[in-house]
Tab-separated table of N, CA and C and ligand atoms in Angstrom:
chain	number	residue	atom	x	y	z
A	1	MET	N	-34.052	18.138	-25.351
A	1	MET	CA	-33.364	16.951	-25.993
A	1	MET	C	-32.708	15.763	-24.981
A	2	LEU	N	-33.001	14.671	-25.247
A	2	LEU	CA	-32.247	13.494	-24.394
A	2	LEU	C	-30.992	13.209	-25.191
A	3	ARG	N	-29.828	13.108	-24.605
A	3	ARG	CA	-28.635	12.746	-25.170
A	3	ARG	C	-28.075	11.346	-24.241
A	4	VAL	N	-27.651	10.503	-24.944
A	4	VAL	CA	-26.865	9.260	-24.174
A	4	VAL	C	-25.258	9.347	-24.467
A	5	GLY	N	-24.651	8.987	-23.593
A	5	GLY	CA	-23.048	8.848	-23.704
A	5	GLY	C	-22.633	7.843	-23.109
A	6	GLU	N	-21.554	7.237	-23.598
A	6	GLU	CA	-21.047	5.896	-23.041
A	6	GLU	C	-19.503	6.100	-22.883
A	7	GLY	N	-19.029	5.439	-21.721
A	7	GLY	CA	-17.799	5.481	-21.405
A	7	GLY	C	-16.973	4.233	-21.123
A	8	TYR	N	-15.709	4.119	-21.182
A	8	TYR	CA	-14.964	2.881	-20.822
A	8	TYR	C	-13.584	3.197	-20.089
A	9	ASP	N	-13.269	2.466	-19.151
A	9	ASP	CA	-11.736	2.687	-18.767
A	9	ASP	C	-11.373	1.395	-18.216
A	10	ILE	N	-9.937	1.435	-18.194
A	10	ILE	CA	-9.245	0.379	-17.704
A	10	ILE	C	-8.049	0.750	-16.894
A	11	HIS	N	-7.715	0.152	-15.770
A	11	HIS	CA	-6.375	0.687	-15.169
A	11	HIS	C	-5.622	-0.551	-14.712
A	12	ARG	N	-4.356	-0.772	-14.789
A	12	ARG	CA	-3.573	-1.620	-14.248
A	12	ARG	C	-3.383	-1.574	-12.541
A	13	LEU	N	-3.443	-2.743	-12.186
A	13	LEU	CA	-3.313	-2.747	-10.723
A	13	LEU	C	-2.224	-3.309	-10.211
A	14	GLU	N	-1.378	-2.551	-9.191
A	14	GLU	CA	-0.206	-3.203	-8.628
A	14	GLU	C	-0.354	-2.833	-7.093
A	15	SER	N	0.504	-3.862	-6.444
A	15	SER	CA	0.495	-3.776	-4.891
A	15	SER	C	1.192	-2.232	-4.662
A	16	GLY	N	0.842	-1.866	-3.403
A	16	GLY	CA	1.573	-0.605	-2.868
A	16	GLY	C	0.925	0.699	-3.391
A	17	ARG	N	-0.274	0.608	-4.147
A	17	ARG	CA	-0.831	1.645	-4.427
A	17	ARG	C	-2.116	1.838	-4.049
A	18	ARG	N	-2.962	3.029	-4.002
A	18	ARG	CA	-4.257	3.274	-3.654
A	18	ARG	C	-5.224	2.733	-4.498
A	19	LEU	N	-6.420	2.311	-4.162
A	19	LEU	CA	-7.596	2.040	-5.087
A	19	LEU	C	-8.516	3.000	-4.830
A	20	VAL	N	-8.745	4.010	-5.741
A	20	VAL	CA	-9.801	4.993	-5.503
A	20	VAL	C	-10.795	4.667	-6.634
A	21	LEU	N	-12.149	4.622	-6.359
A	21	LEU	CA	-13.136	4.228	-7.229
A	21	LEU	C	-14.416	5.037	-7.033
A	22	ALA	N	-14.795	5.946	-7.756
A	22	ALA	CA	-15.866	7.057	-7.717
A	22	ALA	C	-15.529	7.892	-6.444
A	23	GLY	N	-14.101	8.210	-6.332
A	23	GLY	CA	-13.835	9.217	-5.441
A	23	GLY	C	-13.564	8.433	-4.060
A	24	VAL	N	-13.759	7.365	-3.943
A	24	VAL	CA	-13.957	6.507	-2.660
A	24	VAL	C	-12.571	5.491	-2.500
A	25	GLU	N	-11.836	5.842	-1.612
A	25	GLU	CA	-10.792	4.866	-1.362
A	25	GLU	C	-11.286	3.457	-0.682
A	26	VAL	N	-10.855	2.526	-1.637
A	26	VAL	CA	-11.447	1.424	-1.283
A	26	VAL	C	-10.066	0.381	-0.742
A	27	SER	N	-10.193	-0.202	0.439
A	27	SER	CA	-9.306	-0.915	1.030
A	27	SER	C	-8.986	-2.313	-0.013
A	28	SER	N	-7.845	-2.404	-0.350
A	28	SER	CA	-7.399	-3.495	-1.336
A	28	SER	C	-5.812	-3.795	-1.280
A	29	ARG	N	-5.596	-4.832	-1.613
A	29	ARG	CA	-4.155	-5.315	-1.600
A	29	ARG	C	-3.488	-4.567	-2.742
A	30	ARG	N	-4.274	-4.444	-3.869
A	30	ARG	CA	-3.670	-3.722	-4.936
A	30	ARG	C	-4.328	-2.294	-5.341
A	31	GLY	N	-3.596	-1.520	-6.147
A	31	GLY	CA	-4.189	-0.094	-6.379
A	31	GLY	C	-3.959	0.112	-7.704
A	32	ALA	N	-4.611	1.175	-8.273
A	32	ALA	CA	-4.528	1.529	-9.688
A	32	ALA	C	-3.058	2.349	-10.159
A	33	VAL	N	-2.578	1.993	-11.150
A	33	VAL	CA	-1.443	2.714	-11.854
A	33	VAL	C	-2.218	3.644	-12.765
A	34	GLY	N	-1.668	4.886	-12.613
A	34	GLY	CA	-2.374	6.008	-13.525
A	34	GLY	C	-1.657	7.272	-13.230
A	35	HIS	N	-1.570	8.055	-14.231
A	35	HIS	CA	-1.283	9.349	-14.181
A	35	HIS	C	-1.737	10.280	-13.233
A	36	SER	N	-3.149	10.192	-13.087
A	36	SER	CA	-4.134	10.880	-11.782
A	36	SER	C	-4.098	9.955	-10.832
A	37	ASP	N	-5.139	9.761	-10.179
A	37	ASP	CA	-5.254	8.721	-9.137
A	37	ASP	C	-5.777	7.324	-9.653
A	38	GLY	N	-5.940	7.387	-10.971
A	38	GLY	CA	-6.316	6.215	-11.598
A	38	GLY	C	-7.736	5.552	-11.171
A	39	ASP	N	-8.623	6.652	-11.034
A	39	ASP	CA	-10.138	6.154	-10.541
A	39	ASP	C	-10.744	5.892	-11.974
A	40	ALA	N	-10.840	4.539	-12.097
A	40	ALA	CA	-11.518	4.112	-13.499
A	40	ALA	C	-13.072	4.304	-13.503
A	41	VAL	N	-13.683	4.535	-12.336
A	41	VAL	CA	-15.089	4.790	-12.554
A	41	VAL	C	-15.272	6.395	-12.766
A	42	ALA	N	-14.562	7.155	-12.231
A	42	ALA	CA	-14.744	8.619	-12.733
A	42	ALA	C	-14.457	8.869	-13.787
A	43	HIS	N	-13.267	8.125	-14.408
A	43	HIS	CA	-12.894	8.410	-15.688
A	43	HIS	C	-14.169	7.816	-16.814
A	44	ALA	N	-14.620	6.621	-16.532
A	44	ALA	CA	-15.644	5.945	-17.347
A	44	ALA	C	-16.906	6.943	-17.314
A	45	VAL	N	-17.191	7.528	-16.099
A	45	VAL	CA	-18.422	8.450	-16.251
A	45	VAL	C	-18.047	9.677	-16.819
A	46	CYS	N	-16.850	10.317	-16.535
A	46	CYS	CA	-16.281	11.425	-17.299
A	46	CYS	C	-16.642	11.400	-19.021
A	47	ASP	N	-15.925	10.334	-19.328
A	47	ASP	CA	-16.055	10.072	-20.798
A	47	ASP	C	-17.584	9.933	-21.250
A	48	ALA	N	-18.279	9.206	-20.336
A	48	ALA	CA	-19.789	9.036	-20.848
A	48	ALA	C	-20.378	10.589	-20.919
A	49	LEU	N	-20.287	11.342	-19.900
A	49	LEU	CA	-20.704	12.659	-20.129
A	49	LEU	C	-20.341	13.479	-21.013
A	50	LEU	N	-18.946	13.437	-21.536
A	50	LEU	CA	-18.309	14.367	-22.475
A	50	LEU	C	-18.884	13.646	-23.897
A	51	GLY	N	-19.078	12.301	-23.999
A	51	GLY	CA	-19.679	11.651	-25.120
A	51	GLY	C	-21.180	12.127	-25.298
A	52	ALA	N	-21.825	12.288	-24.206
A	52	ALA	CA	-23.309	12.683	-24.417
A	52	ALA	C	-23.386	14.011	-24.836
A	53	MET	N	-22.290	14.788	-24.765
A	53	MET	CA	-22.148	16.313	-25.210
A	53	MET	C	-21.493	16.449	-26.504
A	54	ALA	N	-20.908	15.530	-27.025
A	54	ALA	CA	-20.237	15.181	-28.171
A	54	ALA	C	-18.907	16.219	-27.884
A	55	ALA	N	-18.370	16.276	-26.748
A	55	ALA	CA	-17.408	17.221	-26.272
A	55	ALA	C	-15.967	16.631	-26.264
A	56	GLY	N	-15.603	15.698	-27.042
A	56	GLY	CA	-14.446	15.085	-27.019
A	56	GLY	C	-14.209	14.024	-25.872
A	57	ASP	N	-12.838	13.856	-25.324
A	57	ASP	CA	-13.074	12.686	-24.323
A	57	ASP	C	-11.974	13.272	-23.286
A	58	ILE	N	-11.797	12.396	-22.310
A	58	ILE	CA	-11.025	12.758	-21.073
A	58	ILE	C	-9.403	13.107	-21.548
A	59	GLY	N	-8.981	12.511	-22.479
A	59	GLY	CA	-7.733	12.744	-22.761
A	59	GLY	C	-7.530	13.875	-23.538
A	60	THR	N	-8.377	14.438	-24.199
A	60	THR	CA	-8.188	15.823	-24.857
A	60	THR	C	-8.531	16.905	-23.632
A	61	HIS	N	-9.350	16.640	-22.522
A	61	HIS	CA	-9.321	17.785	-21.738
A	61	HIS	C	-8.496	17.756	-20.796
A	62	PHE	N	-7.923	16.628	-20.373
A	62	PHE	CA	-6.972	16.439	-19.173
A	62	PHE	C	-5.842	15.472	-19.592
A	63	PRO	N	-5.169	15.895	-20.602
A	63	PRO	CA	-3.938	14.860	-21.106
A	63	PRO	C	-3.171	14.469	-20.139
A	64	ASP	N	-2.601	13.105	-20.266
A	64	ASP	CA	-1.733	12.776	-18.994
A	64	ASP	C	-0.207	13.038	-19.317
A	65	THR	N	-0.237	13.900	-20.291
A	65	THR	CA	1.194	14.583	-20.468
A	65	THR	C	1.376	15.866	-19.747
A	66	ASP	N	0.193	16.278	-19.286
A	66	ASP	CA	0.266	17.649	-18.381
A	66	ASP	C	0.292	17.236	-17.179
A	67	GLU	N	1.516	18.113	-16.445
A	67	GLU	CA	1.962	17.909	-14.851
A	67	GLU	C	0.658	18.046	-13.979
A	68	ARG	N	-0.026	19.193	-14.350
A	68	ARG	CA	-1.158	19.702	-13.789
A	68	ARG	C	-2.013	18.445	-13.024
A	69	TRP	N	-2.134	17.291	-13.921
A	69	TRP	CA	-3.188	16.128	-13.583
A	69	TRP	C	-2.208	15.000	-12.870
A	70	LYS	N	-1.080	15.115	-12.526
A	70	LYS	CA	-0.317	14.072	-11.950
A	70	LYS	C	-0.908	13.866	-10.524
A	71	GLY	N	-1.313	12.610	-10.272
A	71	GLY	CA	-2.066	12.425	-8.964
A	71	GLY	C	-3.273	13.108	-8.637
A	72	ALA	N	-3.914	13.688	-9.613
A	72	ALA	CA	-4.950	14.489	-9.559
A	72	ALA	C	-6.230	13.493	-9.047
A	73	ASP	N	-7.055	14.251	-8.337
A	73	ASP	CA	-8.385	13.654	-7.740
A	73	ASP	C	-9.071	13.759	-9.202
A	74	SER	N	-9.313	12.500	-9.600
A	74	SER	CA	-10.169	12.285	-10.906
A	74	SER	C	-11.760	12.812	-10.766
A	75	MET	N	-12.125	12.993	-9.446
A	75	MET	CA	-13.677	13.551	-9.306
A	75	MET	C	-13.587	15.096	-9.770
A	76	ALA	N	-12.427	15.657	-9.727
A	76	ALA	CA	-12.182	17.025	-10.468
A	76	ALA	C	-12.561	17.052	-11.862
A	77	PHE	N	-12.167	16.132	-12.658
A	77	PHE	CA	-12.300	15.713	-14.001
A	77	PHE	C	-13.815	15.865	-14.363
A	78	LEU	N	-14.530	14.856	-13.356
A	78	LEU	CA	-15.880	14.782	-13.609
A	78	LEU	C	-16.715	16.008	-13.298
A	79	ALA	N	-16.218	16.802	-12.278
A	79	ALA	CA	-16.916	17.948	-11.945
A	79	ALA	C	-16.572	19.052	-13.179
A	80	GLU	N	-15.667	19.177	-13.771
A	80	GLU	CA	-15.386	19.849	-14.970
A	80	GLU	C	-16.199	19.690	-16.028
A	81	ALA	N	-16.546	18.334	-16.179
A	81	ALA	CA	-17.479	17.722	-17.386
A	81	ALA	C	-18.889	18.291	-17.079
A	82	ARG	N	-18.936	18.176	-15.900
A	82	ARG	CA	-20.611	18.574	-15.325
A	82	ARG	C	-20.677	20.216	-15.554
A	83	ARG	N	-19.648	20.944	-15.254
A	83	ARG	CA	-19.642	22.358	-15.404
A	83	ARG	C	-19.982	22.600	-16.872
A	84	LEU	N	-19.353	21.790	-17.717
A	84	LEU	CA	-19.482	22.119	-19.154
A	84	LEU	C	-21.053	21.773	-19.482
A	85	LEU	N	-21.716	20.782	-19.041
A	85	LEU	CA	-22.972	20.495	-19.288
A	85	LEU	C	-23.812	21.534	-18.562
A	86	ALA	N	-23.478	21.858	-17.457
A	86	ALA	CA	-24.285	23.157	-16.836
A	86	ALA	C	-24.167	24.359	-17.703
A	87	GLY	N	-22.999	24.620	-18.253
A	87	GLY	CA	-22.850	25.727	-18.986
A	87	GLY	C	-23.846	25.806	-20.236
A	88	ARG	N	-23.869	24.695	-20.663
A	88	ARG	CA	-24.833	24.558	-22.038
A	88	ARG	C	-26.349	24.326	-21.505
A	89	GLY	N	-26.721	24.634	-20.205
A	89	GLY	CA	-27.994	24.728	-19.822
A	89	GLY	C	-28.506	22.909	-19.691
A	90	GLY	N	-27.511	22.057	-19.511
A	90	GLY	CA	-28.164	20.692	-19.515
A	90	GLY	C	-28.185	20.124	-17.881
A	91	ARG	N	-28.668	19.009	-17.784
A	91	ARG	CA	-28.378	18.388	-16.594
A	91	ARG	C	-28.073	16.821	-16.921
A	92	VAL	N	-28.029	15.983	-15.709
A	92	VAL	CA	-27.766	14.597	-15.749
A	92	VAL	C	-29.073	13.799	-15.380
A	93	VAL	N	-29.509	13.099	-16.345
A	93	VAL	CA	-30.812	12.558	-15.944
A	93	VAL	C	-30.536	11.178	-15.088
A	94	ASN	N	-29.548	10.334	-15.664
A	94	ASN	CA	-29.186	9.136	-14.728
A	94	ASN	C	-27.938	8.732	-15.212
A	95	VAL	N	-27.179	7.891	-14.271
A	95	VAL	CA	-25.918	7.295	-14.688
A	95	VAL	C	-26.054	5.662	-14.173
A	96	ASP	N	-25.419	5.090	-14.899
A	96	ASP	CA	-25.286	3.477	-14.767
A	96	ASP	C	-23.900	2.921	-15.144
A	97	VAL	N	-23.345	2.484	-14.131
A	97	VAL	CA	-21.903	2.168	-14.093
A	97	VAL	C	-21.859	0.573	-13.865
A	98	THR	N	-21.079	-0.036	-14.689
A	98	THR	CA	-20.704	-1.575	-14.381
A	98	THR	C	-19.131	-1.498	-13.866
A	99	LEU	N	-18.800	-2.173	-12.886
A	99	LEU	CA	-17.295	-2.133	-12.427
A	99	LEU	C	-17.194	-3.761	-12.475
A	100	VAL	N	-15.709	-3.816	-13.034
A	100	VAL	CA	-15.583	-5.212	-13.232
A	100	VAL	C	-14.062	-5.323	-12.386
A	101	LEU	N	-14.097	-6.235	-11.461
A	101	LEU	CA	-12.822	-6.246	-10.490
A	101	LEU	C	-12.919	-7.570	-9.652
A	102	GLU	N	-11.806	-8.275	-9.939
A	102	GLU	CA	-11.854	-9.562	-9.018
A	102	GLU	C	-11.823	-9.413	-7.627
A	103	GLU	N	-11.309	-8.488	-7.071
A	103	GLU	CA	-11.107	-8.268	-5.555
A	103	GLU	C	-10.576	-6.967	-5.296
A	104	PRO	N	-11.137	-6.104	-4.205
A	104	PRO	CA	-11.965	-6.898	-3.271
A	104	PRO	C	-13.483	-6.561	-3.686
A	105	ARG	N	-14.342	-7.115	-2.909
A	105	ARG	CA	-15.933	-6.909	-3.121
A	105	ARG	C	-16.131	-5.487	-2.809
A	106	ILE	N	-16.820	-4.823	-3.414
A	106	ILE	CA	-17.146	-3.311	-3.317
A	106	ILE	C	-18.362	-3.008	-2.542
A	107	GLY	N	-19.009	-4.200	-2.274
A	107	GLY	CA	-20.462	-3.750	-1.792
A	107	GLY	C	-20.638	-2.862	-0.673
A	108	ALA	N	-19.700	-3.032	0.087
A	108	ALA	CA	-19.490	-2.193	1.388
A	108	ALA	C	-19.210	-0.572	1.041
A	109	PHE	N	-18.635	-0.501	-0.191
A	109	PHE	CA	-18.337	0.892	-0.449
A	109	PHE	C	-19.424	1.649	-1.557
A	110	ARG	N	-20.210	0.600	-1.958
A	110	ARG	CA	-21.189	1.071	-2.940
A	110	ARG	C	-22.039	2.411	-2.796
A	111	GLU	N	-22.573	2.518	-1.500
A	111	GLU	CA	-23.444	3.642	-1.253
A	111	GLU	C	-22.567	4.797	-1.251
A	112	ARG	N	-21.367	4.718	-0.596
A	112	ARG	CA	-20.600	6.033	-0.695
A	112	ARG	C	-20.235	6.519	-2.069
A	113	MET	N	-19.864	5.651	-2.826
A	113	MET	CA	-19.536	5.862	-4.290
A	113	MET	C	-20.773	6.496	-4.918
A	114	ARG	N	-21.896	6.096	-4.707
A	114	ARG	CA	-23.063	6.634	-5.238
A	114	ARG	C	-23.281	8.100	-4.707
A	115	ALA	N	-23.053	8.308	-3.679
A	115	ALA	CA	-23.244	9.484	-2.836
A	115	ALA	C	-22.281	10.683	-3.544
A	116	ARG	N	-20.964	10.060	-3.730
A	116	ARG	CA	-19.817	10.987	-4.349
A	116	ARG	C	-20.290	11.193	-5.708
A	117	LEU	N	-20.745	10.427	-6.656
A	117	LEU	CA	-20.917	10.780	-7.934
A	117	LEU	C	-22.370	11.585	-8.089
A	118	ALA	N	-23.293	11.329	-7.018
A	118	ALA	CA	-24.468	11.882	-7.097
A	118	ALA	C	-24.041	13.466	-6.850
A	119	GLY	N	-23.242	13.779	-5.809
A	119	GLY	CA	-22.801	15.110	-5.378
A	119	GLY	C	-22.218	15.837	-6.571
A	120	VAL	N	-21.129	15.179	-7.181
A	120	VAL	CA	-20.463	15.799	-8.281
A	120	VAL	C	-21.284	16.125	-9.520
A	121	LEU	N	-22.124	15.177	-9.700
A	121	LEU	CA	-23.158	15.229	-10.934
A	121	LEU	C	-24.307	16.128	-10.566
A	122	ASP	N	-24.470	16.467	-9.411
A	122	ASP	CA	-25.612	17.360	-9.115
A	122	ASP	C	-27.052	16.721	-9.484
A	123	CYS	N	-27.212	15.519	-8.881
A	123	CYS	CA	-28.294	14.794	-9.283
A	123	CYS	C	-28.678	13.816	-7.795
A	124	ALA	N	-29.932	13.375	-7.658
A	124	ALA	CA	-30.254	12.550	-6.613
A	124	ALA	C	-29.527	11.153	-6.895
A	125	ARG	N	-29.211	10.508	-5.399
A	125	ARG	CA	-28.523	9.259	-5.470
A	125	ARG	C	-29.330	8.317	-6.058
A	126	ASP	N	-30.690	8.327	-6.067
A	126	ASP	CA	-31.342	7.293	-6.643
A	126	ASP	C	-31.413	7.278	-8.425
A	127	ARG	N	-30.583	8.406	-9.000
A	127	ARG	CA	-30.257	8.394	-10.496
A	127	ARG	C	-28.970	7.775	-10.646
A	128	VAL	N	-28.154	7.432	-9.720
A	128	VAL	CA	-26.910	6.843	-9.887
A	128	VAL	C	-26.858	5.356	-9.470
A	129	SER	N	-26.632	4.537	-10.385
A	129	SER	CA	-26.511	3.029	-10.137
A	129	SER	C	-24.999	2.731	-10.321
A	130	ILE	N	-24.551	1.948	-9.461
A	130	ILE	CA	-23.289	1.070	-9.403
A	130	ILE	C	-23.526	-0.342	-9.253
A	131	LYS	N	-23.008	-1.184	-10.395
A	131	LYS	CA	-23.100	-2.571	-10.492
A	131	LYS	C	-21.783	-3.023	-10.470
A	132	ALA	N	-21.492	-4.241	-9.743
A	132	ALA	CA	-20.136	-4.637	-9.658
A	132	ALA	C	-20.138	-6.198	-10.041
A	133	LYS	N	-19.151	-6.738	-10.680
A	133	LYS	CA	-18.877	-8.170	-10.757
A	133	LYS	C	-17.558	-8.355	-11.200
A	134	THR	N	-17.192	-9.792	-10.934
A	134	THR	CA	-15.818	-10.189	-11.209
A	134	THR	C	-15.796	-10.654	-12.768
A	135	ALA	N	-14.630	-10.987	-13.100
A	135	ALA	CA	-14.322	-11.427	-14.537
A	135	ALA	C	-14.338	-12.893	-14.525
A	136	GLU	N	-14.718	-13.556	-13.574
A	136	GLU	CA	-14.750	-15.087	-13.597
A	136	GLU	C	-13.312	-15.720	-13.808
A	137	ARG	N	-12.320	-14.771	-13.188
A	137	ARG	CA	-11.019	-15.407	-13.347
A	137	ARG	C	-10.400	-15.368	-14.690
A	138	LEU	N	-11.177	-14.761	-15.629
A	138	LEU	CA	-10.764	-14.754	-16.998
A	138	LEU	C	-9.925	-13.458	-17.433
A	139	GLY	N	-8.811	-13.457	-18.121
A	139	GLY	CA	-8.263	-12.588	-18.689
A	139	GLY	C	-7.344	-11.450	-17.497
A	140	ALA	N	-6.953	-10.503	-17.976
A	140	ALA	CA	-5.981	-9.590	-16.952
A	140	ALA	C	-7.120	-8.935	-15.848
A	141	VAL	N	-8.342	-8.702	-16.199
A	141	VAL	CA	-9.168	-8.243	-14.985
A	141	VAL	C	-9.330	-9.671	-14.079
A	142	GLY	N	-9.346	-10.638	-14.630
A	142	GLY	CA	-9.711	-12.048	-13.860
A	142	GLY	C	-8.589	-12.261	-13.009
A	143	ARG	N	-7.364	-11.997	-13.452
A	143	ARG	CA	-6.026	-12.320	-12.545
A	143	ARG	C	-5.743	-11.281	-11.465
A	144	GLY	N	-6.751	-10.315	-11.593
A	144	GLY	CA	-6.426	-9.096	-10.498
A	144	GLY	C	-5.465	-8.306	-10.928
A	145	GLU	N	-5.101	-8.117	-12.042
A	145	GLU	CA	-4.007	-7.257	-12.662
A	145	GLU	C	-4.694	-5.990	-13.279
A	146	ALA	N	-5.968	-5.854	-13.340
A	146	ALA	CA	-6.409	-4.515	-13.828
A	146	ALA	C	-7.976	-4.427	-13.275
A	147	VAL	N	-8.562	-3.336	-13.317
A	147	VAL	CA	-9.973	-2.862	-12.934
A	147	VAL	C	-10.484	-2.284	-14.116
A	148	GLU	N	-11.774	-2.507	-14.498
A	148	GLU	CA	-12.369	-2.068	-15.648
A	148	GLU	C	-13.674	-1.324	-15.260
A	149	ALA	N	-14.080	-0.237	-16.073
A	149	ALA	CA	-15.422	0.334	-15.458
A	149	ALA	C	-15.891	0.917	-16.990
A	150	ARG	N	-17.340	0.556	-16.756
A	150	ARG	CA	-18.099	1.006	-18.072
A	150	ARG	C	-19.211	1.795	-17.471
A	151	ALA	N	-19.629	2.813	-18.209
A	151	ALA	CA	-20.685	3.654	-17.782
A	151	ALA	C	-21.622	4.414	-18.881
A	152	VAL	N	-22.764	4.365	-18.710
A	152	VAL	CA	-23.814	5.113	-19.452
A	152	VAL	C	-24.384	6.290	-18.902
A	153	VAL	N	-24.429	7.492	-19.342
A	153	VAL	CA	-25.020	8.541	-18.707
A	153	VAL	C	-26.092	9.094	-19.765
A	154	LEU	N	-27.233	9.593	-19.262
A	154	LEU	CA	-28.280	10.250	-19.990
A	154	LEU	C	-28.321	11.677	-19.508
A	155	VAL	N	-28.415	12.407	-20.436
A	155	VAL	CA	-28.554	13.959	-20.079
A	155	VAL	C	-29.673	14.448	-20.893
A	156	GLU	N	-30.075	15.464	-20.360
A	156	GLU	CA	-31.258	16.545	-20.879
A	156	GLU	C	-30.494	17.899	-21.192
A	157	LEU	N	-30.518	18.155	-22.502
A	157	LEU	CA	-30.033	19.411	-22.984
A	157	LEU	C	-31.102	20.194	-23.885
A	158	PRO	N	-30.955	21.625	-23.775
A	158	PRO	CA	-32.014	22.311	-24.580
A	158	PRO	C	-31.726	22.022	-26.174
A	159	GLU	N	-32.976	22.045	-26.642
A	159	GLU	CA	-32.785	21.660	-28.196
A	159	GLU	C	-31.973	22.776	-28.811
A	160	ASP	N	-30.990	22.224	-29.788
A	160	ASP	CA	-30.049	23.365	-30.599
A	160	ASP	C	-30.716	24.438	-31.261
B	201	MG	MG1	-8.317	6.198	-16.790
């Protein structure tokens, strides 16, 4: 059975913080504010994966009130969601991400992000797509105050 999941995330950006996207640290004037490392791509893909399994969301699995997740590497959340999928006999078919960020340009980091996601999701890199765009200077993302990520994941699971 094929099942689709969708995920969305947004993080505030502030100077003096790290910007981590899909587990890759991107050189940037501003970084993400978050309880964990604020990796919007990892969070969106994790929610998409949980959504495909109808297994709740990232907040139910890794609550930001839990000290264990303070400053956490968000790729560990994704690894946990993927373990849940494997436990149900499932696998990732493909992932498509749209990153909305005014700056910096992430083209130079794209292949490393794809490789990190493919590694954690245990699928081939050509099954992982990362698209990036700006918000045309509109709204909070356009003013460089936030980073947004959207993700769609298709998974294959055994019939119930
Ligand atoms: Mg988040």
